[in-house]
Amino acid sequence: MQELVRSRVEARLSTRKRKVTYVVIKRVTDIVISFSLLLLFSPLLWFISYRLQKKEGAPIFDRNTCIGKGGDSFIMYSFRIMTNPSMVIRSIPLNPELAVYSSRSTSSCILTPTGIWLKRYHLYMLPRLWNVLKGEMSLVGPTPNIIEGYKSSLNRLQVKPGITGYAQVFGNKESSEQFRKNADQFYIENCSYKLDLILLLQALKKFFKNNPKSF
């Protein structure tokens, strides 16, 4: 009986140790990659900022209050892709009771000329690398949830939201909200080095497949 109890305790400690190791390595990987990409794409970031300021005017960045790991809120940065009136429309919560809406709810919004190609090549998400470097987001994780008004009790966000993830890789514009929730929950329950690597590679594959002439 004692041996059985000891084996169970050792198994739990081993699992906990693996989780801690995974979190540490994931964070180090996020820091190295996000810093390297910000440095590499700094001329592109400057060019996009200059073009937005010259063509569409302020604001250059779209700042959204999101809920992160543990229910903590943070400001998620993106390049502005919508007209200012559209940004006002999008800021109206879809659910007044919870004051929460998905970051993908842009169907009724008008994109700016610059925003069209920023969205096509997903370049509008480049500033989110800063969120990753700060530790508010991860390269891979659940879909970010934008909050308006106050925090919501989204207990399913047990890990940091990601720039890409299971829902983004295997979903599409027609995917239902329930699919996104199920996909995010699947990632939370099964996140690992292997899954993160698979999702990153699949995200790159999906990008080049959808934009074969992008480079």
PDB file of C-alpha atoms in Angstrom, residues 18 21-23 25-26 191-198:
ATOM      1  CA  ARG A  18       7.407  18.508 -16.438  1.00  0.00           C
ATOM      2  CA  THR A  21       9.919  22.834 -17.165  1.00  0.00           C
ATOM      3  CA  TYR A  22       7.547  23.278 -20.090  1.00  0.00           C
ATOM      4  CA  VAL A  23       6.408  26.704 -18.865  1.00  0.00           C
ATOM      5  CA  ILE A  25      11.225  26.645 -21.749  1.00  0.00           C
ATOM      6  CA  LYS A  26       8.115  28.064 -23.446  1.00  0.00           C
ATOM      7  CA  CYS A 191      -0.339  21.882 -24.532  1.00  0.00           C
ATOM      8  CA  SER A 192       3.201  20.556 -24.924  1.00  0.00           C
ATOM      9  CA  TYR A 193       6.447  21.250 -26.765  1.00  0.00           C
ATOM     10  CA  LYS A 194       5.404  18.942 -29.587  1.00  0.00           C
ATOM     11  CA  LEU A 195       1.947  20.501 -29.988  1.00  0.00           C
ATOM     12  CA  ASP A 196       3.386  24.029 -29.947  1.00  0.00           C
ATOM     13  CA  LEU A 197       5.893  23.114 -32.665  1.00  0.00           C
ATOM     14  CA  ILE A 198       3.199  21.445 -34.774  1.00  0.00           C
TER      15      ILE A 198
END
